[in-house]
XYZ file of N, CA and C in Angstrom:
246
model
N 1.425 0.931 -21.760
C 0.284 0.286 -21.156
C -0.899 1.247 -21.211
N -2.058 0.760 -21.567
C -3.249 1.606 -21.609
C -3.295 2.466 -22.854
N -4.075 3.530 -22.785
C -4.232 4.413 -23.936
C -3.220 5.548 -23.874
N -2.944 6.158 -25.048
C -1.946 7.228 -25.059
C -2.505 8.498 -24.423
N -1.614 9.404 -24.078
C -1.968 10.616 -23.340
C -2.973 11.468 -24.104
N -2.794 11.607 -25.417
C -3.718 12.414 -26.222
C -5.131 11.860 -26.193
N -5.247 10.545 -26.348
C -6.571 9.912 -26.321
C -7.201 10.062 -24.941
N -6.394 9.933 -23.906
C -6.902 10.063 -22.540
C -7.460 11.470 -22.314
N -6.756 12.491 -22.807
C -7.230 13.867 -22.655
C -8.559 14.079 -23.387
N -8.696 13.475 -24.570
C -9.961 13.569 -25.313
C -11.095 12.910 -24.533
N -10.812 11.776 -23.938
C -11.824 11.076 -23.139
C -12.212 11.918 -21.929
N -11.230 12.507 -21.236
C -11.517 13.373 -20.088
C -12.403 14.544 -20.492
N -12.099 15.159 -21.638
C -12.900 16.295 -22.109
C -14.333 15.857 -22.382
N -14.500 14.725 -23.055
C -15.838 14.205 -23.334
C -16.586 13.939 -22.030
N -15.916 13.357 -21.051
C -16.551 13.077 -19.764
C -16.980 14.367 -19.070
N -16.113 15.390 -19.090
C -16.472 16.678 -18.476
C -17.667 17.300 -19.189
N -17.663 17.261 -20.526
C -18.771 17.827 -21.303
C -20.086 17.122 -20.974
N -20.060 15.799 -20.916
C -21.269 15.040 -20.591
C -21.744 15.341 -19.173
N -20.811 15.493 -18.255
C -21.158 15.819 -16.873
C -21.834 17.183 -16.783
N -21.302 18.158 -17.513
C -21.895 19.499 -17.532
C -23.328 19.441 -18.065
N -23.580 18.516 -18.987
C -24.929 18.339 -19.536
C -25.853 17.604 -18.565
N -25.327 17.198 -17.421
C -26.143 16.510 -16.429
C -26.178 15.003 -16.587
N -25.314 14.469 -17.430
C -25.275 13.023 -17.660
C -24.455 12.346 -16.557
N -24.887 11.167 -16.174
C -24.128 10.360 -15.215
C -23.085 9.557 -15.982
N -21.917 9.417 -15.403
C -20.826 8.688 -16.043
C -20.295 7.670 -15.046
N -20.136 6.447 -15.499
C -19.515 5.417 -14.668
C -18.103 5.217 -15.195
N -17.132 5.477 -14.341
C -15.724 5.343 -14.707
C -15.107 4.296 -13.791
N -14.406 3.358 -14.382
C -13.728 2.331 -13.598
C -12.233 2.527 -13.801
N -11.507 2.696 -12.702
C -10.071 2.937 -12.801
C -9.384 2.496 -11.521
N -8.148 2.056 -11.670
C -7.325 1.763 -10.495
C -6.286 2.860 -10.295
N -6.348 3.918 -11.112
C -5.403 5.028 -10.999
C -5.968 6.080 -10.051
N -5.401 6.153 -8.851
C -5.929 7.028 -7.810
C -5.984 8.504 -8.220
N -4.933 9.083 -8.820
C -5.029 10.502 -9.208
C -6.181 10.755 -10.189
N -6.399 9.815 -11.084
C -7.493 9.918 -12.042
C -8.839 9.913 -11.317
N -9.006 9.007 -10.392
C -10.252 8.928 -9.630
C -10.507 10.196 -8.823
N -9.484 10.656 -8.123
C -9.638 11.837 -7.275
C -9.935 13.084 -8.093
N -9.333 13.189 -9.268
C -9.508 14.377 -10.090
C -10.781 14.426 -10.897
N -11.318 13.275 -11.256
C -12.455 13.240 -12.178
C -13.797 12.967 -11.507
N -13.797 12.552 -10.262
C -15.023 12.032 -9.656
C -15.741 13.028 -8.756
N -17.076 13.006 -8.844
C -17.929 13.721 -7.897
C -18.379 12.780 -6.790
N -18.417 11.497 -7.119
C -18.827 10.464 -6.165
C -18.057 9.198 -6.528
N -17.643 8.463 -5.518
C -16.907 7.218 -5.739
C -17.598 6.098 -4.974
N -17.822 4.985 -5.669
C -18.306 3.765 -5.027
C -17.093 2.847 -4.923
N -16.762 2.442 -3.709
C -15.588 1.608 -3.467
C -16.036 0.159 -3.367
N -15.336 -0.712 -4.101
C -15.640 -2.139 -4.081
C -14.573 -2.892 -3.294
N -15.009 -3.937 -2.611
C -14.095 -4.861 -1.933
C -14.741 -6.233 -1.983
N -14.010 -7.199 -2.481
C -14.545 -8.549 -2.572
C -15.768 -8.642 -3.464
N -15.832 -7.790 -4.486
C -16.952 -7.814 -5.421
C -18.206 -7.124 -4.926
N -18.128 -6.471 -3.785
C -19.297 -5.778 -3.224
C -18.997 -4.303 -3.007
N -20.029 -3.486 -3.164
C -19.901 -2.063 -2.861
C -19.845 -1.909 -1.347
N -18.752 -1.350 -0.847
C -18.583 -1.206 0.599
C -18.686 0.242 1.061
N -18.629 1.186 0.125
C -18.746 2.600 0.500
C -19.137 3.422 -0.718
N -19.979 4.409 -0.490
C -20.297 5.418 -1.496
C -19.919 6.755 -0.884
N -18.966 7.427 -1.518
C -18.384 8.643 -0.948
C -18.566 9.818 -1.899
N -19.098 10.921 -1.394
C -19.187 12.152 -2.175
C -17.837 12.859 -2.145
N -17.673 13.819 -3.060
C -16.381 14.496 -3.229
C -15.813 15.044 -1.917
N -16.669 15.578 -1.063
C -16.173 16.142 0.199
C -15.870 15.069 1.248
N -16.134 13.804 0.931
C -15.894 12.711 1.881
C -14.698 11.844 1.503
N -14.198 11.958 0.271
C -13.137 11.032 -0.120
C -11.777 11.692 -0.281
N -10.778 10.896 0.072
C -9.372 11.186 -0.189
C -8.711 9.819 -0.377
N -7.453 9.819 -0.732
C -6.782 8.565 -1.036
C -6.824 7.593 0.143
N -6.561 8.075 1.341
C -6.531 7.199 2.517
C -7.892 6.559 2.778
N -8.962 7.334 2.649
C -10.310 6.811 2.892
C -10.669 5.747 1.865
N -10.371 6.016 0.606
C -10.669 5.047 -0.456
C -9.889 3.761 -0.228
N -8.599 3.879 0.045
C -7.771 2.688 0.261
C -8.207 1.901 1.485
N -8.627 2.593 2.533
C -9.102 1.908 3.739
C -10.312 1.040 3.409
N -11.261 1.598 2.664
C -12.449 0.822 2.291
C -12.093 -0.300 1.317
N -11.258 -0.002 0.320
C -10.916 -0.990 -0.705
C -10.128 -2.162 -0.140
N -9.367 -1.923 0.924
C -8.551 -2.982 1.518
C -9.349 -3.853 2.486
N -10.567 -3.415 2.805
C -11.362 -4.157 3.771
C -11.064 -3.760 5.204
N -10.201 -2.779 5.374
C -9.837 -2.315 6.718
C -10.653 -1.088 7.061
N -11.956 -1.244 7.046
C -12.866 -0.124 7.272
C -12.946 0.183 8.758
N -11.900 0.823 9.245
C -11.852 1.240 10.645
C -11.690 2.747 10.683
N -12.071 3.339 11.783
C -11.944 4.792 11.910
C -10.472 5.179 11.870
N -10.144 6.260 11.155
C -8.750 6.705 11.123
C -8.297 7.167 12.506
N -7.019 7.049 12.773
C -6.469 7.479 14.057
C -6.513 8.991 14.180
N -6.755 9.451 15.384
C -6.650 10.885 15.650
C -5.181 11.192 15.910
N -4.820 12.466 15.958
C -3.425 12.837 16.212
C -2.941 12.278 17.545
N -3.792 12.298 18.558
C -3.418 11.796 19.880
C -3.147 10.299 19.830
N -4.003 9.546 19.146
C -3.835 8.096 19.062
C -2.604 7.721 18.247
N -2.270 8.529 17.242
C -1.145 8.223 16.368
C 0.198 8.465 17.046
N 0.231 9.301 18.092
C 1.514 9.625 18.746
C 1.965 8.540 19.679
């Protein structure tokens, strides 16, 4: 499914090179490790609308999934989770 590993690595290298040159890149992916590893900023969509724009220091898998699922609620603190 999708492109082979070698082609994917070539695409990643091209994206990194373009980014270093100051170019903006729009990447669309449903693969979370790919998104987390390649992105400086992520725009999360839900129901066809942008629901969050997160910079690298603001996003992790849980935050992205919370926005993407439409369950945009504050995460529980340790006290609330116990």
